[in-house]
mmCIF file of C-alpha atoms and ligand atoms in Angstrom:
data_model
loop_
_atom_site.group_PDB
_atom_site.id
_atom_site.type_symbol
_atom_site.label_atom_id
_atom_site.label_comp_id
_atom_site.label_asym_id
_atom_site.label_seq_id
_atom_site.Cartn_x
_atom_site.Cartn_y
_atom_site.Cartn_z
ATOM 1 C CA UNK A 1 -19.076 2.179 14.566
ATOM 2 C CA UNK A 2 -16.777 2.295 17.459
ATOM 3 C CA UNK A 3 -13.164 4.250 17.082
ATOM 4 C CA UNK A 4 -10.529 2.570 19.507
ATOM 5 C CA UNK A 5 -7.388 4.298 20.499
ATOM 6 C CA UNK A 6 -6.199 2.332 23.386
ATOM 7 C CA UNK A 7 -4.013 -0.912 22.209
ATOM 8 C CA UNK A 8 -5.075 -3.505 25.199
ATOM 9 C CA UNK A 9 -8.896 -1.935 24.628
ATOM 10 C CA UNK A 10 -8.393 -3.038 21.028
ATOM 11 C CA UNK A 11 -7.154 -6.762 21.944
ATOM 12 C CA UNK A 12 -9.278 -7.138 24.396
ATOM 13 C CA UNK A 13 -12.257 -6.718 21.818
ATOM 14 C CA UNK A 14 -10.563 -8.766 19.066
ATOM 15 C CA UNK A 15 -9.963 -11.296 21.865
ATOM 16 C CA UNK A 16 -13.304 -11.406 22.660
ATOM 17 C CA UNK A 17 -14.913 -11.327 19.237
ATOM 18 C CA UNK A 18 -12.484 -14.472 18.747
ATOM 19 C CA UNK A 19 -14.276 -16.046 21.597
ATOM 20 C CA UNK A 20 -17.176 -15.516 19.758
ATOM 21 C CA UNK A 21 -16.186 -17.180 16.856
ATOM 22 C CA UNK A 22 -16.610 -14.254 14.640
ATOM 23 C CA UNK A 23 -14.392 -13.599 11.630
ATOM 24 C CA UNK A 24 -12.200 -10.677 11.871
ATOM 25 C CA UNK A 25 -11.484 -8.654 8.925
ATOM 26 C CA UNK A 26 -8.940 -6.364 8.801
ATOM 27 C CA UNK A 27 -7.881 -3.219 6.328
ATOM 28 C CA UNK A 28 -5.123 -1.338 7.490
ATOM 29 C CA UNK A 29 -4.444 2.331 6.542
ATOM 30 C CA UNK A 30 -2.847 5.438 7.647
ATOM 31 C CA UNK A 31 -5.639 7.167 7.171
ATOM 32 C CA UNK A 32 -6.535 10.522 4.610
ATOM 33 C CA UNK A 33 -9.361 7.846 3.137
ATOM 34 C CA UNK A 34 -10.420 7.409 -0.390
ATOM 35 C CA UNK A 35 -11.937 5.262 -2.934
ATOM 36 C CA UNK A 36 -8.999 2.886 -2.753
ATOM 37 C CA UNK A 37 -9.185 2.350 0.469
ATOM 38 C CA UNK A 38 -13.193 2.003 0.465
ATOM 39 C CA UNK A 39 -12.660 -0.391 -1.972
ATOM 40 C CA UNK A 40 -10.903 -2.532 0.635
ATOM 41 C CA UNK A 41 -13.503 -2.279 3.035
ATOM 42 C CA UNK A 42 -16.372 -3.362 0.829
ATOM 43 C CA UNK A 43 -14.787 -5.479 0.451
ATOM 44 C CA UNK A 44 -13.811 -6.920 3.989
ATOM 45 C CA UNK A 45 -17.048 -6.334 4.975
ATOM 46 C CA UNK A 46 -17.786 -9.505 2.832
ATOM 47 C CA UNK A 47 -14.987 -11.792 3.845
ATOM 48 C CA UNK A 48 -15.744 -10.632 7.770
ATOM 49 C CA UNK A 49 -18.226 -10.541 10.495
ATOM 50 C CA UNK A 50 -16.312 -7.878 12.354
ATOM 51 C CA UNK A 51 -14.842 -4.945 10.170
ATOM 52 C CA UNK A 52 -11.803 -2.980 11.371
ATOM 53 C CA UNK A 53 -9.862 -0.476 10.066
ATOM 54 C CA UNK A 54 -6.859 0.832 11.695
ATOM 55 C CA UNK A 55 -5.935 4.343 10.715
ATOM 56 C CA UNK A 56 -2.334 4.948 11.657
ATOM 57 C CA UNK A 57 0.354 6.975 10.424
ATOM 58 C CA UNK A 58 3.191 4.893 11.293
ATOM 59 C CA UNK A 59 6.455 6.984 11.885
ATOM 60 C CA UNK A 60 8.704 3.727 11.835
ATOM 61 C CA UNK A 61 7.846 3.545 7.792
ATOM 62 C CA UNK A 62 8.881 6.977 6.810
ATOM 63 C CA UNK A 63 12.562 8.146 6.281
ATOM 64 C CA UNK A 64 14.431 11.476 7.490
ATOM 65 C CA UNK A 65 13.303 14.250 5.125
ATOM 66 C CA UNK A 66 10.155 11.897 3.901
ATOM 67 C CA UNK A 67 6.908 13.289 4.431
ATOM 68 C CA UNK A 68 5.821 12.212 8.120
ATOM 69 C CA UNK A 69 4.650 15.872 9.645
ATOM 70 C CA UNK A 70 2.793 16.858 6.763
ATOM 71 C CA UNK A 71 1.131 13.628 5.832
ATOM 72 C CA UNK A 72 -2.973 14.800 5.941
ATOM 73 C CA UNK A 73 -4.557 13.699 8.305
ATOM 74 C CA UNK A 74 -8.495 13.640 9.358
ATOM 75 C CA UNK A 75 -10.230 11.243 11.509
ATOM 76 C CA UNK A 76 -13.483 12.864 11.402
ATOM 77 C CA UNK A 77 -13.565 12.440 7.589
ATOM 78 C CA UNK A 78 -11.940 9.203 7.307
ATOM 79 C CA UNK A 79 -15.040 7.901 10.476
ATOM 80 C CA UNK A 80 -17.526 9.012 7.902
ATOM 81 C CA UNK A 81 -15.749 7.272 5.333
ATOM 82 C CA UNK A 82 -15.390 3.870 7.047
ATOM 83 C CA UNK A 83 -18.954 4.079 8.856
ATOM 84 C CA UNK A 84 -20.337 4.235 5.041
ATOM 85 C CA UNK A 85 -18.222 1.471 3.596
ATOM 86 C CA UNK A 86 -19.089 -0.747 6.755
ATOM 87 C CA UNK A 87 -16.440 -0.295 8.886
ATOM 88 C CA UNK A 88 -17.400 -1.690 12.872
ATOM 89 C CA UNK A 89 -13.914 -0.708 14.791
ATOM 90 C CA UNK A 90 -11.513 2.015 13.785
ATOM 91 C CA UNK A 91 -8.508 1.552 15.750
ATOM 92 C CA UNK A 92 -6.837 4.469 15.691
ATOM 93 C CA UNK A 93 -3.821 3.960 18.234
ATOM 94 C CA UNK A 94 -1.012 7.073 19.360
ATOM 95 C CA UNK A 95 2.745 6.660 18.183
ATOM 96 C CA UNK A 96 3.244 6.538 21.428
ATOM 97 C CA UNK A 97 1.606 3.280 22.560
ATOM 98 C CA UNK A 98 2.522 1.589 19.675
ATOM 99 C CA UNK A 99 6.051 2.187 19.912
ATOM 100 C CA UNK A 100 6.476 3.353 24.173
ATOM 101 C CA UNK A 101 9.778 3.816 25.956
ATOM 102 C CA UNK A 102 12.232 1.162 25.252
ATOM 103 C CA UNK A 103 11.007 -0.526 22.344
ATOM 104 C CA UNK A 104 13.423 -2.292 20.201
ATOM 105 C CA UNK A 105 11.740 -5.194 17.962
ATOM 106 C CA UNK A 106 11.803 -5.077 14.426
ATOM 107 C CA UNK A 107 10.490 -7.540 11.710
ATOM 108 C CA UNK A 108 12.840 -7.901 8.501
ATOM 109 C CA UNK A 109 12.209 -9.609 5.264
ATOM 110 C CA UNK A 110 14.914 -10.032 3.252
ATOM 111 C CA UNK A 111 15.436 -10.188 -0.251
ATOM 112 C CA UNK A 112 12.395 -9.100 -1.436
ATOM 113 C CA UNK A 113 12.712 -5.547 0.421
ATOM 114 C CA UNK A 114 15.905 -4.965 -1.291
ATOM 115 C CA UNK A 115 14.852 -3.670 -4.903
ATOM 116 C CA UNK A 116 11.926 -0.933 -6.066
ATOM 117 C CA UNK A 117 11.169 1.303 -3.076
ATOM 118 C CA UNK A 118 13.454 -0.471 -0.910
ATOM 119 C CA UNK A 119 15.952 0.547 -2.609
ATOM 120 C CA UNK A 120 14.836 4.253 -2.759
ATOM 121 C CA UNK A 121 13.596 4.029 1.186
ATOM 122 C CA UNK A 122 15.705 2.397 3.064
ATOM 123 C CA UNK A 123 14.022 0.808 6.353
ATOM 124 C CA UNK A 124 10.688 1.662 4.716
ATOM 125 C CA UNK A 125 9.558 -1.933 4.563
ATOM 126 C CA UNK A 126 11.028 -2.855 8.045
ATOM 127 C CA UNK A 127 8.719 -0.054 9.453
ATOM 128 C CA UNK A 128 5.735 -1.466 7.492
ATOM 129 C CA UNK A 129 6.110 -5.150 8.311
ATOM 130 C CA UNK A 130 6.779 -4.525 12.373
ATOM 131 C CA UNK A 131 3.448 -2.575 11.965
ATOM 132 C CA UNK A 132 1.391 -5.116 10.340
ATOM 133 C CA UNK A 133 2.417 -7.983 12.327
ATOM 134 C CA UNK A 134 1.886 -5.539 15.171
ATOM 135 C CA UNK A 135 -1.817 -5.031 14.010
ATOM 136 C CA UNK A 136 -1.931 -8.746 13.660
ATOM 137 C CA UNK A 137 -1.051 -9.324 17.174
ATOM 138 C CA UNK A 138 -3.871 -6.236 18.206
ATOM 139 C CA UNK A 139 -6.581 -7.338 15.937
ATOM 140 C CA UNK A 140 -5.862 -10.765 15.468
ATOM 141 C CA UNK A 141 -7.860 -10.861 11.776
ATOM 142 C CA UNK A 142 -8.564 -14.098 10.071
ATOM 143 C CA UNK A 143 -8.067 -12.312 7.254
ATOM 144 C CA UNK A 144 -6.711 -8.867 6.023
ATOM 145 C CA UNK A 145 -6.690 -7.016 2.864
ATOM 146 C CA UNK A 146 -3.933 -4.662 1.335
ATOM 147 C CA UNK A 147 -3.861 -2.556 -2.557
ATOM 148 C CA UNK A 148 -1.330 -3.661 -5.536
ATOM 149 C CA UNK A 149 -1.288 -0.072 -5.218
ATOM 150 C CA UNK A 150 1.330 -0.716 -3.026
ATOM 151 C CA UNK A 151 2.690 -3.638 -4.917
ATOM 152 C CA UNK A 152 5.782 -4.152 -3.466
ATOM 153 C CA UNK A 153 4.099 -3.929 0.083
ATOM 154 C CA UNK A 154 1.826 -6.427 -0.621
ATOM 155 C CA UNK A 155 4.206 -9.036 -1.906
ATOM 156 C CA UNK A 156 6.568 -8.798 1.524
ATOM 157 C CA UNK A 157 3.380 -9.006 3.639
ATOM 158 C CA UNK A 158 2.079 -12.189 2.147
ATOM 159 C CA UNK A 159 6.002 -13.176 2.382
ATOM 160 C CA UNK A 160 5.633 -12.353 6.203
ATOM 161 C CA UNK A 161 3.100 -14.280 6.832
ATOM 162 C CA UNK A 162 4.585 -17.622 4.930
ATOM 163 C CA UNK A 163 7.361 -16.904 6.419
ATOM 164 C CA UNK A 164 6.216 -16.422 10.285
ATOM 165 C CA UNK A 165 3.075 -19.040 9.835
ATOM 166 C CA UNK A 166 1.079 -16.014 10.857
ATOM 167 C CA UNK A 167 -2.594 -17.534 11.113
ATOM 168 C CA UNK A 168 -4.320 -14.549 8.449
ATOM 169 C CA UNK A 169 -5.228 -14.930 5.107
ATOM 170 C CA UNK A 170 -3.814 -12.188 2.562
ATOM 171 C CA UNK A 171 -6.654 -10.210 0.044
ATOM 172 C CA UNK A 172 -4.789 -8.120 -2.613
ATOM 173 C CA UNK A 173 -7.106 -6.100 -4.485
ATOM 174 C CA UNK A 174 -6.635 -3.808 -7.445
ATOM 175 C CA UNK A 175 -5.749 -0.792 -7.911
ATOM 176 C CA UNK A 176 -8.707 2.476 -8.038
ATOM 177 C CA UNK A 177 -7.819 4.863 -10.383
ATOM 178 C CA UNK A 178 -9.275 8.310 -10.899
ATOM 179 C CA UNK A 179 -11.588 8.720 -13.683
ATOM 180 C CA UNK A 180 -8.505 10.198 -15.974
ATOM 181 C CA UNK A 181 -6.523 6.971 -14.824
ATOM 182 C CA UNK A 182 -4.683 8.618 -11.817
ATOM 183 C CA UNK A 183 -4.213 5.942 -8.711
ATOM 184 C CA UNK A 184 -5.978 7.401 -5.867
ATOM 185 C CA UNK A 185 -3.490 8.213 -2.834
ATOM 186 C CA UNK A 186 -3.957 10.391 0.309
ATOM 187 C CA UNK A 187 -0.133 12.152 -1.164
ATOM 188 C CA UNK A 188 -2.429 13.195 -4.185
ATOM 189 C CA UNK A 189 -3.660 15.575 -1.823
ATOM 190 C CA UNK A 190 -0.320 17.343 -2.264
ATOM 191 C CA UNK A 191 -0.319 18.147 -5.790
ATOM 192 C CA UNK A 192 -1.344 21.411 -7.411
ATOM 193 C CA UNK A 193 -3.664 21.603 -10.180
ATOM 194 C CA UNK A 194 -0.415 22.139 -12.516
ATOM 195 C CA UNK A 195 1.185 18.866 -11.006
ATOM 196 C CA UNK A 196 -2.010 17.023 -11.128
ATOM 197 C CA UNK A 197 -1.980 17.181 -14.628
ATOM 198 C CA UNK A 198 1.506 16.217 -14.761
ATOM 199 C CA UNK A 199 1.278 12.938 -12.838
ATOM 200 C CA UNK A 200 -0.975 11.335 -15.319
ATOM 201 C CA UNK A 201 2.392 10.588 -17.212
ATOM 202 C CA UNK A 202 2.420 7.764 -14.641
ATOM 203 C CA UNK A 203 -0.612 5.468 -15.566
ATOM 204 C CA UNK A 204 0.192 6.772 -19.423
ATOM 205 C CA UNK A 205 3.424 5.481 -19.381
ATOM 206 C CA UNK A 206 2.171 1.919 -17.939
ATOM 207 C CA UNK A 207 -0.666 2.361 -20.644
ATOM 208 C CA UNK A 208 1.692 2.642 -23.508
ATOM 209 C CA UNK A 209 3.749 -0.186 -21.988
ATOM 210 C CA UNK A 210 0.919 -2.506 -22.024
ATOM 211 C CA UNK A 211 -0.008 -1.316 -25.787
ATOM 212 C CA UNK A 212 3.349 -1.950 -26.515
ATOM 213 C CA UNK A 213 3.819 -5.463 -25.182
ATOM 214 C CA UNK A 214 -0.045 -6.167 -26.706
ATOM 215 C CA UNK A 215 1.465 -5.436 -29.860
ATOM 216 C CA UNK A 216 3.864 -8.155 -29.411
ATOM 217 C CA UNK A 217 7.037 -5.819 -27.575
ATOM 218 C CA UNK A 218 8.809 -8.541 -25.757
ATOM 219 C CA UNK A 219 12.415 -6.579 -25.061
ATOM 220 C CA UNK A 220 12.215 -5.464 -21.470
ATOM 221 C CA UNK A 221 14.843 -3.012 -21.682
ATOM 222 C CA UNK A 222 13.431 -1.467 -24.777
ATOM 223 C CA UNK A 223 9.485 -1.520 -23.037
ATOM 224 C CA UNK A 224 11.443 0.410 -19.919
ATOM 225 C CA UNK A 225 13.129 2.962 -22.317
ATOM 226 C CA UNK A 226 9.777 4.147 -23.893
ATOM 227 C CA UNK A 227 8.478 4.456 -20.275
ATOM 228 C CA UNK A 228 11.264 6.488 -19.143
ATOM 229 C CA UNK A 229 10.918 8.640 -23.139
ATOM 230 C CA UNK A 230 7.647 9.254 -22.211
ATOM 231 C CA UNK A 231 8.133 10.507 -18.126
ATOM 232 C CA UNK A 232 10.650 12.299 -18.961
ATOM 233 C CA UNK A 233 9.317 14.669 -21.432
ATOM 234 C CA UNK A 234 6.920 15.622 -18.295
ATOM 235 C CA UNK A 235 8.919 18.911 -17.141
ATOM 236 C CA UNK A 236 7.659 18.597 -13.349
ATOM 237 C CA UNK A 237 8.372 14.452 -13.002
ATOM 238 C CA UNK A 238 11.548 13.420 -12.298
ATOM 239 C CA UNK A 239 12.365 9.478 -12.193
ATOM 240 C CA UNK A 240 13.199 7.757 -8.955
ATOM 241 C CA UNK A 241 12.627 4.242 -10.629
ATOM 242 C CA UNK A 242 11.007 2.638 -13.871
ATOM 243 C CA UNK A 243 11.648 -1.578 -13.651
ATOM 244 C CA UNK A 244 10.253 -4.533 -15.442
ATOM 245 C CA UNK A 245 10.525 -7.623 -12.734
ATOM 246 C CA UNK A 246 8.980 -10.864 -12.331
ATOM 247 C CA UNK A 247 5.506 -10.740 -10.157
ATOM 248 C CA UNK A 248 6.410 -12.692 -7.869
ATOM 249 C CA UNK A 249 10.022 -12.914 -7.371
ATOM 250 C CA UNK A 250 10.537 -9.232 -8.309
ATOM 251 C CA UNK A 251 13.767 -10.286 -10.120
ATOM 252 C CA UNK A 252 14.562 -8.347 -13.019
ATOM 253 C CA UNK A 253 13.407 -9.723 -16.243
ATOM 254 C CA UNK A 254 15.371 -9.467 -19.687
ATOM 255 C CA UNK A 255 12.218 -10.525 -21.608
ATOM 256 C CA UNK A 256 8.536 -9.432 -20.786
ATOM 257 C CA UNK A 257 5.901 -11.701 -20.533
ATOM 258 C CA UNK A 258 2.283 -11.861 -18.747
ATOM 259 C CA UNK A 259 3.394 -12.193 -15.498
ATOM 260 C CA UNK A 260 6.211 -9.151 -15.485
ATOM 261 C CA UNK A 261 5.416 -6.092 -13.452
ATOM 262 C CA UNK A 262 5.704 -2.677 -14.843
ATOM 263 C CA UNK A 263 6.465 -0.727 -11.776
ATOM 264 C CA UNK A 264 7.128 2.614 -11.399
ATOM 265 C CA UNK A 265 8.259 5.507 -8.707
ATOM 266 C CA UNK A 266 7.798 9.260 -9.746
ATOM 267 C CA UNK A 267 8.431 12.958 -8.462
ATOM 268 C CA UNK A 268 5.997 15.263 -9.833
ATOM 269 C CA UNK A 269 7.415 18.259 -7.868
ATOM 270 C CA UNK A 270 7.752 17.465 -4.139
ATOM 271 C CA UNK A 271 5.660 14.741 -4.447
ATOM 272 C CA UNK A 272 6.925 11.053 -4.773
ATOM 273 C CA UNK A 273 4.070 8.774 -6.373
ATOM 274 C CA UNK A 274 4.114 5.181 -7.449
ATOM 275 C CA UNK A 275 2.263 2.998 -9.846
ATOM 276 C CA UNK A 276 2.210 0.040 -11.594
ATOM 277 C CA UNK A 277 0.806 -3.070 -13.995
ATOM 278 C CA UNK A 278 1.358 -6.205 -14.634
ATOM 279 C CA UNK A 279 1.470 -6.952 -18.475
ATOM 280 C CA UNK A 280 -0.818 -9.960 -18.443
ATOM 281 C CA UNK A 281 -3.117 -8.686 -16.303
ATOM 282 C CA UNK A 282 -6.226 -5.886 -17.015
ATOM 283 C CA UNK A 283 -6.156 -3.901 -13.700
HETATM 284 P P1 LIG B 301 -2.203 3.739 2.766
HETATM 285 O O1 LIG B 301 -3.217 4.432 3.618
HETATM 286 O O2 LIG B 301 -1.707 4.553 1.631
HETATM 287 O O3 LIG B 301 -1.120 3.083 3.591
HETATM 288 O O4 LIG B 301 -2.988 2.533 2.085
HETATM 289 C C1 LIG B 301 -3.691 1.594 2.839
HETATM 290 C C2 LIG B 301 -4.074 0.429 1.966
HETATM 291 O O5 LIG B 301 -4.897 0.897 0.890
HETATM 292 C C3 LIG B 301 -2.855 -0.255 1.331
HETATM 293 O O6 LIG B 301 -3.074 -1.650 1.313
HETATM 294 C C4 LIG B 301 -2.838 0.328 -0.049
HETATM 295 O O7 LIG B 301 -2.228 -0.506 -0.999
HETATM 296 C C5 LIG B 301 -4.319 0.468 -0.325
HETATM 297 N N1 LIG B 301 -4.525 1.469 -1.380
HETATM 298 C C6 LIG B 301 -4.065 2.752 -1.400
HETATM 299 N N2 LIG B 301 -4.409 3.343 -2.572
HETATM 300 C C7 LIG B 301 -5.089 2.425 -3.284
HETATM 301 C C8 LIG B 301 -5.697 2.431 -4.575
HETATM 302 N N3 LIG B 301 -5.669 3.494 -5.379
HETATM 303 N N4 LIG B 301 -6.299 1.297 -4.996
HETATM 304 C C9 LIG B 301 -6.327 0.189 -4.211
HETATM 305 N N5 LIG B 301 -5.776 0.128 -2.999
HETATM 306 C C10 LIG B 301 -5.166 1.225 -2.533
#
């Protein structure tokens, strides 16, 4: 496994691998690696001939006061990581040649950025679409593969890529969960043993939603007050959002059905973590 930091080094390899005629798969991350993201990389390694991660912890997707300066970081980990799930390249670039001296272009999807954690971060999703098609451009994948972990994220990439005809085929994959039903995320890393415990009201809450609409609960706005019952009577989470939208769209829904999404954002102490489900769906 080779770890490239330099970004022409980078295209130069993709550039040749295309020449090749290999298949280029790509998992991008920001790094802190766990079963979620191995999961990816299996994954790729099975869609691709050429595997490459990029581990990245882009500063154009975090806010003021977000968590950019304490986000964990460890390469050497995360190389022993990726080497085991089959990563070839990690392409690990600096801030600084990613975004040099006078740099001033910026990818924006509309509507679909406005709701969820667009609406709780502004200019997140503008910092994480410039940085994808970015990657595209580097690594030039045939194909690349992001969580429903990130729901939201996923649905304005594959938007993206309609939308620019960018030549790379979107994998979402579902979401790893801890054995107690936690979603695995490098910000886990934050909690304490106290708040650990506490953040399970997240996939509870979804879990009870999905009994719920099993049972034949169709009222969306009664499905989201149960959610919110049963967060809020978690001392240490505080709600930033609990919403019932369409999969697809992500326009709000009145009535549940199998293709709503259940998605939610939580503080358990310091720490913002998201979640969701789609009713319909098992993962
Ligand atoms: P991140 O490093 O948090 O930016 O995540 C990199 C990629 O891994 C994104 O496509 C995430 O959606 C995905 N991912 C993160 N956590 C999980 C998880 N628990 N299950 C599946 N995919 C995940």
């Amino acid at each position: 496994m080779e770890i490239i930091e330099s970004v022409k080094e980078m295209q130069s390899l993709a550039t040749a691998f295309r020449a090749e005629g290999k298949r280029i798969a790509l998992v991008p991350t920001m790094g802190y690696l766990h079963e979620g993201h191995a999961s990816l990389m299996r994954e790729g390694r099975s869609l691709g001939e050429i595997l490459v991660a990029s581990i990245f912890v882009n500063p154009a997707q975090f806010g003021a006061g977000e968590d950019f300066d304490s986000y964990p970081r460890d390469l050497e980990r995360d190389s022993r990581l990726a080497a085991e799930a089959g990563v070839d390249v990690i392409f690990a670039p600096r801030a600084s040649d990613m975004y040099p001296p006078g740099y001033q272009s910026w990818v924006d999807v509309e509507r679909l950025t406005l709701p969820l954690c667009g609406g709780s971060r502004p200019g997140h999703f503008r910092g994480v679409t410039t940085v994808v098609c970015k990657l595209f451009n580097i690594v030039m994948p045939h194909t690349a593969l992001f969580g429903k972990k990130d729901y939201q994220q996923l649905a304005v990439i594959r938007r993206m890529t309609a939308d620019l005809n960018m030549a790379v085929e979107i994998v979402g994959m579902p979401i790893v969960r801890e054995a107690d039903g936690l979603a695995m995320s490098s910000r886990n890393a934050y909690l304490t043993p106290a708040e650990r415990e506490s953040a399970l009201c997240l996939s509870r809450a979804l879990g009870e939603a999905r009994t719920l609409f099993r049972g034949g609960e169709r009222d969306a706005a009664l499905l989201r007050e149960k959610i919110v019952a049963l967060i809020t009577a978690e001392p240490a989470a505080r709600i930033d959002y609990v919403e019932l939208r369409d999969m697809e769209t992500l326009d709000e829904v009145a009535a549940a059905n199998e293709r709503t999404l259940v998605a939610l954002a939580v503080k358990i102490g310091k720490t913002r973590l998201i979640d969701n489900c789609v009713l319909g769906e098992e993962n």
